[in-house]
mmCIF file of C-alpha atoms in Angstrom:
data_model
loop_
_atom_site.group_PDB
_atom_site.id
_atom_site.type_symbol
_atom_site.label_atom_id
_atom_site.label_comp_id
_atom_site.label_asym_id
_atom_site.label_seq_id
_atom_site.Cartn_x
_atom_site.Cartn_y
_atom_site.Cartn_z
ATOM 1 C CA UNK A 1 173.918 123.086 17.247
ATOM 2 C CA UNK A 2 176.852 120.694 18.692
ATOM 3 C CA UNK A 3 175.947 117.184 19.453
ATOM 4 C CA UNK A 4 176.110 116.244 23.072
ATOM 5 C CA UNK A 5 177.891 113.242 24.397
ATOM 6 C CA UNK A 6 175.712 110.479 25.997
ATOM 7 C CA UNK A 7 175.520 110.513 29.839
ATOM 8 C CA UNK A 8 178.187 108.365 31.578
ATOM 9 C CA UNK A 9 177.203 104.639 32.091
ATOM 10 C CA UNK A 10 176.822 103.304 35.561
ATOM 11 C CA UNK A 11 179.923 102.919 37.623
ATOM 12 C CA UNK A 12 181.317 106.573 36.945
ATOM 13 C CA UNK A 13 183.424 105.483 34.010
ATOM 14 C CA UNK A 14 183.576 108.249 31.168
ATOM 15 C CA UNK A 15 181.897 107.531 27.822
ATOM 16 C CA UNK A 16 183.971 106.287 24.894
ATOM 17 C CA UNK A 17 185.294 109.066 22.581
ATOM 18 C CA UNK A 18 182.969 110.001 19.774
ATOM 19 C CA UNK A 19 183.790 108.533 16.293
ATOM 20 C CA UNK A 20 185.487 110.574 13.651
ATOM 21 C CA UNK A 21 183.300 113.551 12.718
ATOM 22 C CA UNK A 22 182.512 114.293 16.440
ATOM 23 C CA UNK A 23 178.943 113.041 16.421
ATOM 24 C CA UNK A 24 177.475 110.131 18.237
ATOM 25 C CA UNK A 25 175.147 108.000 16.250
ATOM 26 C CA UNK A 26 171.636 107.843 17.603
ATOM 27 C CA UNK A 27 170.629 104.519 19.445
ATOM 28 C CA UNK A 28 168.542 102.056 17.460
ATOM 29 C CA UNK A 29 164.853 102.595 17.455
ATOM 30 C CA UNK A 30 163.220 101.177 20.771
ATOM 31 C CA UNK A 31 166.633 100.951 22.424
ATOM 32 C CA UNK A 32 167.630 103.164 25.285
ATOM 33 C CA UNK A 33 171.198 104.856 25.196
ATOM 34 C CA UNK A 34 173.803 103.064 27.289
ATOM 35 C CA UNK A 35 172.012 99.539 26.987
ATOM 36 C CA UNK A 36 173.054 96.731 24.841
ATOM 37 C CA UNK A 37 170.601 95.598 22.238
ATOM 38 C CA UNK A 38 167.895 93.138 23.527
ATOM 39 C CA UNK A 39 168.789 89.492 23.047
ATOM 40 C CA UNK A 40 166.451 87.501 20.896
ATOM 41 C CA UNK A 41 165.262 84.113 22.378
ATOM 42 C CA UNK A 42 167.182 81.202 21.064
ATOM 43 C CA UNK A 43 165.368 78.199 19.604
ATOM 44 C CA UNK A 44 165.911 75.017 21.486
ATOM 45 C CA UNK A 45 166.260 71.695 19.773
ATOM 46 C CA UNK A 46 163.331 69.315 19.944
ATOM 47 C CA UNK A 47 165.211 67.065 22.433
ATOM 48 C CA UNK A 48 165.415 69.893 24.840
ATOM 49 C CA UNK A 49 161.722 69.706 25.439
ATOM 50 C CA UNK A 50 159.766 66.888 27.567
ATOM 51 C CA UNK A 51 159.062 63.809 25.551
ATOM 52 C CA UNK A 52 155.345 62.948 24.828
ATOM 53 C CA UNK A 53 155.322 59.676 26.854
ATOM 54 C CA UNK A 54 156.703 61.413 29.968
ATOM 55 C CA UNK A 55 153.893 63.886 29.690
ATOM 56 C CA UNK A 56 151.384 61.038 29.373
ATOM 57 C CA UNK A 57 152.842 59.352 32.458
ATOM 58 C CA UNK A 58 152.620 62.582 34.515
ATOM 59 C CA UNK A 59 149.069 63.030 33.577
ATOM 60 C CA UNK A 60 148.107 59.432 34.812
ATOM 61 C CA UNK A 61 149.992 60.026 38.006
ATOM 62 C CA UNK A 62 147.984 63.277 38.449
ATOM 63 C CA UNK A 63 144.656 61.472 37.878
ATOM 64 C CA UNK A 64 145.178 58.514 40.242
ATOM 65 C CA UNK A 65 143.610 60.557 43.151
ATOM 66 C CA UNK A 66 140.639 61.355 41.052
ATOM 67 C CA UNK A 67 140.188 57.799 39.817
ATOM 68 C CA UNK A 68 140.186 56.690 43.531
ATOM 69 C CA UNK A 69 137.662 59.362 44.671
ATOM 70 C CA UNK A 70 135.373 58.625 41.617
ATOM 71 C CA UNK A 71 135.532 54.840 42.497
ATOM 72 C CA UNK A 72 134.611 55.237 46.176
ATOM 73 C CA UNK A 73 131.719 57.899 45.124
ATOM 74 C CA UNK A 74 130.283 55.348 42.615
ATOM 75 C CA UNK A 75 130.868 52.433 45.067
ATOM 76 C CA UNK A 76 128.847 54.250 47.875
ATOM 77 C CA UNK A 77 126.027 55.064 45.355
ATOM 78 C CA UNK A 78 125.792 51.532 44.141
ATOM 79 C CA UNK A 79 126.286 49.819 47.445
ATOM 80 C CA UNK A 80 123.643 51.742 49.423
ATOM 81 C CA UNK A 81 120.703 51.725 46.993
ATOM 82 C CA UNK A 82 117.350 51.329 48.594
ATOM 83 C CA UNK A 83 114.306 49.358 47.548
ATOM 84 C CA UNK A 84 111.018 51.015 48.317
ATOM 85 C CA UNK A 85 107.765 48.901 48.102
ATOM 86 C CA UNK A 86 104.128 50.412 47.839
ATOM 87 C CA UNK A 87 101.114 48.290 48.143
ATOM 88 C CA UNK A 88 98.231 48.840 45.555
ATOM 89 C CA UNK A 89 95.185 50.281 47.180
ATOM 90 C CA UNK A 90 92.944 50.870 44.223
ATOM 91 C CA UNK A 91 90.874 47.818 44.692
ATOM 92 C CA UNK A 92 92.141 45.861 41.711
ATOM 93 C CA UNK A 93 94.408 43.756 43.772
ATOM 94 C CA UNK A 94 97.510 44.353 41.676
ATOM 95 C CA UNK A 95 99.724 43.532 44.614
ATOM 96 C CA UNK A 96 102.970 45.219 45.539
ATOM 97 C CA UNK A 97 105.095 47.788 43.519
ATOM 98 C CA UNK A 98 108.773 47.878 44.358
ATOM 99 C CA UNK A 99 111.419 50.480 42.894
ATOM 100 C CA UNK A 100 115.114 50.759 43.651
ATOM 101 C CA UNK A 101 116.903 53.977 44.025
ATOM 102 C CA UNK A 102 119.995 55.794 45.387
ATOM 103 C CA UNK A 103 119.817 56.433 49.175
ATOM 104 C CA UNK A 104 120.591 59.657 50.583
ATOM 105 C CA UNK A 105 123.751 58.314 52.141
ATOM 106 C CA UNK A 106 124.749 57.232 48.755
ATOM 107 C CA UNK A 107 123.997 60.495 47.104
ATOM 108 C CA UNK A 108 125.751 62.560 49.821
ATOM 109 C CA UNK A 109 128.837 60.401 49.647
ATOM 110 C CA UNK A 110 129.022 60.710 45.927
ATOM 111 C CA UNK A 111 128.829 64.390 45.775
ATOM 112 C CA UNK A 112 131.457 64.906 48.667
ATOM 113 C CA UNK A 113 133.905 62.564 46.707
ATOM 114 C CA UNK A 114 133.166 64.677 43.379
ATOM 115 C CA UNK A 115 133.781 67.813 45.316
ATOM 116 C CA UNK A 116 137.069 66.622 46.860
ATOM 117 C CA UNK A 117 138.342 65.538 43.440
ATOM 118 C CA UNK A 118 137.394 68.921 41.859
ATOM 119 C CA UNK A 119 139.248 70.797 44.785
ATOM 120 C CA UNK A 120 142.393 68.577 44.238
ATOM 121 C CA UNK A 121 142.230 69.360 40.431
ATOM 122 C CA UNK A 122 142.127 72.853 41.089
ATOM 123 C CA UNK A 123 144.923 72.827 43.631
ATOM 124 C CA UNK A 124 147.207 70.534 41.770
ATOM 125 C CA UNK A 125 146.606 71.960 38.336
ATOM 126 C CA UNK A 126 145.867 75.643 39.179
ATOM 127 C CA UNK A 127 147.753 76.471 42.378
ATOM 128 C CA UNK A 128 150.700 73.894 42.398
ATOM 129 C CA UNK A 129 151.498 73.827 38.597
ATOM 130 C CA UNK A 130 150.712 77.525 38.090
ATOM 131 C CA UNK A 131 153.097 78.663 40.834
ATOM 132 C CA UNK A 132 155.787 75.905 40.592
ATOM 133 C CA UNK A 133 155.458 74.622 37.050
ATOM 134 C CA UNK A 134 155.038 71.239 38.062
ATOM 135 C CA UNK A 135 151.744 69.185 39.110
ATOM 136 C CA UNK A 136 152.372 66.079 41.438
ATOM 137 C CA UNK A 137 152.750 63.998 38.222
ATOM 138 C CA UNK A 138 155.086 66.365 36.562
ATOM 139 C CA UNK A 139 157.151 66.526 39.811
ATOM 140 C CA UNK A 140 157.466 62.731 39.781
ATOM 141 C CA UNK A 141 158.323 62.739 36.063
ATOM 142 C CA UNK A 142 160.821 65.591 36.557
ATOM 143 C CA UNK A 143 159.237 68.078 34.157
ATOM 144 C CA UNK A 144 157.378 71.496 34.298
ATOM 145 C CA UNK A 145 155.080 73.797 32.300
ATOM 146 C CA UNK A 146 156.586 77.268 31.708
ATOM 147 C CA UNK A 147 155.598 80.310 29.492
ATOM 148 C CA UNK A 148 157.349 80.318 26.208
ATOM 149 C CA UNK A 149 157.928 83.991 26.413
ATOM 150 C CA UNK A 150 159.291 84.441 29.911
ATOM 151 C CA UNK A 151 160.521 81.059 30.882
ATOM 152 C CA UNK A 152 158.619 81.143 34.210
ATOM 153 C CA UNK A 153 155.376 79.440 35.610
ATOM 154 C CA UNK A 154 152.383 80.957 33.994
ATOM 155 C CA UNK A 155 150.600 81.601 37.327
ATOM 156 C CA UNK A 156 147.286 80.156 38.920
ATOM 157 C CA UNK A 157 144.639 81.806 36.533
ATOM 158 C CA UNK A 158 146.275 80.867 33.285
ATOM 159 C CA UNK A 159 146.979 77.466 34.504
ATOM 160 C CA UNK A 160 143.352 76.790 35.280
ATOM 161 C CA UNK A 161 142.330 78.063 32.000
ATOM 162 C CA UNK A 162 144.827 75.893 30.368
ATOM 163 C CA UNK A 163 143.271 72.971 31.983
ATOM 164 C CA UNK A 164 139.885 74.073 31.036
ATOM 165 C CA UNK A 165 140.780 74.184 27.426
ATOM 166 C CA UNK A 166 141.641 70.498 27.714
ATOM 167 C CA UNK A 167 138.315 69.626 29.323
ATOM 168 C CA UNK A 168 136.339 71.620 26.810
ATOM 169 C CA UNK A 169 138.073 69.873 23.968
ATOM 170 C CA UNK A 170 137.522 66.519 25.551
ATOM 171 C CA UNK A 171 133.888 66.941 26.291
ATOM 172 C CA UNK A 172 132.528 68.669 22.956
ATOM 173 C CA UNK A 173 135.287 67.883 20.475
ATOM 174 C CA UNK A 174 136.619 64.454 21.002
ATOM 175 C CA UNK A 175 138.720 64.286 17.739
ATOM 176 C CA UNK A 176 139.994 67.896 18.470
ATOM 177 C CA UNK A 177 141.128 66.738 21.960
ATOM 178 C CA UNK A 178 142.904 63.562 20.546
ATOM 179 C CA UNK A 179 144.781 65.700 17.992
ATOM 180 C CA UNK A 180 145.576 68.262 20.559
ATOM 181 C CA UNK A 181 147.116 65.788 23.064
ATOM 182 C CA UNK A 182 148.879 63.787 20.107
ATOM 183 C CA UNK A 183 150.458 66.928 18.707
ATOM 184 C CA UNK A 184 153.688 66.804 20.592
ATOM 185 C CA UNK A 185 154.606 63.496 18.490
ATOM 186 C CA UNK A 186 155.339 65.636 15.457
ATOM 187 C CA UNK A 187 155.821 69.211 16.723
ATOM 188 C CA UNK A 188 159.241 70.712 16.905
ATOM 189 C CA UNK A 189 158.567 72.032 20.457
ATOM 190 C CA UNK A 190 156.542 69.057 21.523
ATOM 191 C CA UNK A 191 153.709 71.354 22.320
ATOM 192 C CA UNK A 192 150.098 70.314 22.319
ATOM 193 C CA UNK A 193 147.634 72.594 20.614
ATOM 194 C CA UNK A 194 146.536 73.833 24.159
ATOM 195 C CA UNK A 195 150.182 74.804 24.789
ATOM 196 C CA UNK A 196 150.228 76.767 21.503
ATOM 197 C CA UNK A 197 147.256 78.625 22.321
ATOM 198 C CA UNK A 198 148.440 79.713 25.690
ATOM 199 C CA UNK A 199 152.099 79.791 24.718
ATOM 200 C CA UNK A 200 153.575 77.211 27.019
ATOM 201 C CA UNK A 201 155.967 74.646 26.637
ATOM 202 C CA UNK A 202 156.891 71.604 28.923
ATOM 203 C CA UNK A 203 160.678 71.247 29.810
ATOM 204 C CA UNK A 204 162.761 68.835 31.913
ATOM 205 C CA UNK A 205 163.312 69.966 35.520
#
């Protein structure tokens, strides 16, 4: 059976003549005929990734609204405490007993502030960073989080999961969180341990 020449490439130009012997070599495994071989991603130098200190400053900027809301919530809780006194009626004449506790206004104000802070974190780290690559702090510091595989923002869900990993490490494994966030100081790609788990990198805008 005679080997058939490959179909003409886009544009209507005829295919190149076959090599000596009249047979076209088969394309490499996994590569379609008429397409160039896939380009392997190029490793970037360490200087091409965002420095650790820049990332720390971006985080602190992101947390300013949270610190303010927490301060308001705790301030309302402490500033509206109520003292309730109950007189002894047992016949032993023990006098009056007083106890101090949080007021309803203080509790409501505290929970509202915490809910607003949580909504802000989900919007900032989930929606904003997930869709654009940059939270508010990263926008100020001119950097963004992208997928190491695609070079694009990772999306809402993965961005939320990424932040939850930081929270879990901070709440239950303090030393692990410390190592995770200090990892960019010696890593070639300046990745935290969480970055390595979810395959993200932080690069300048």
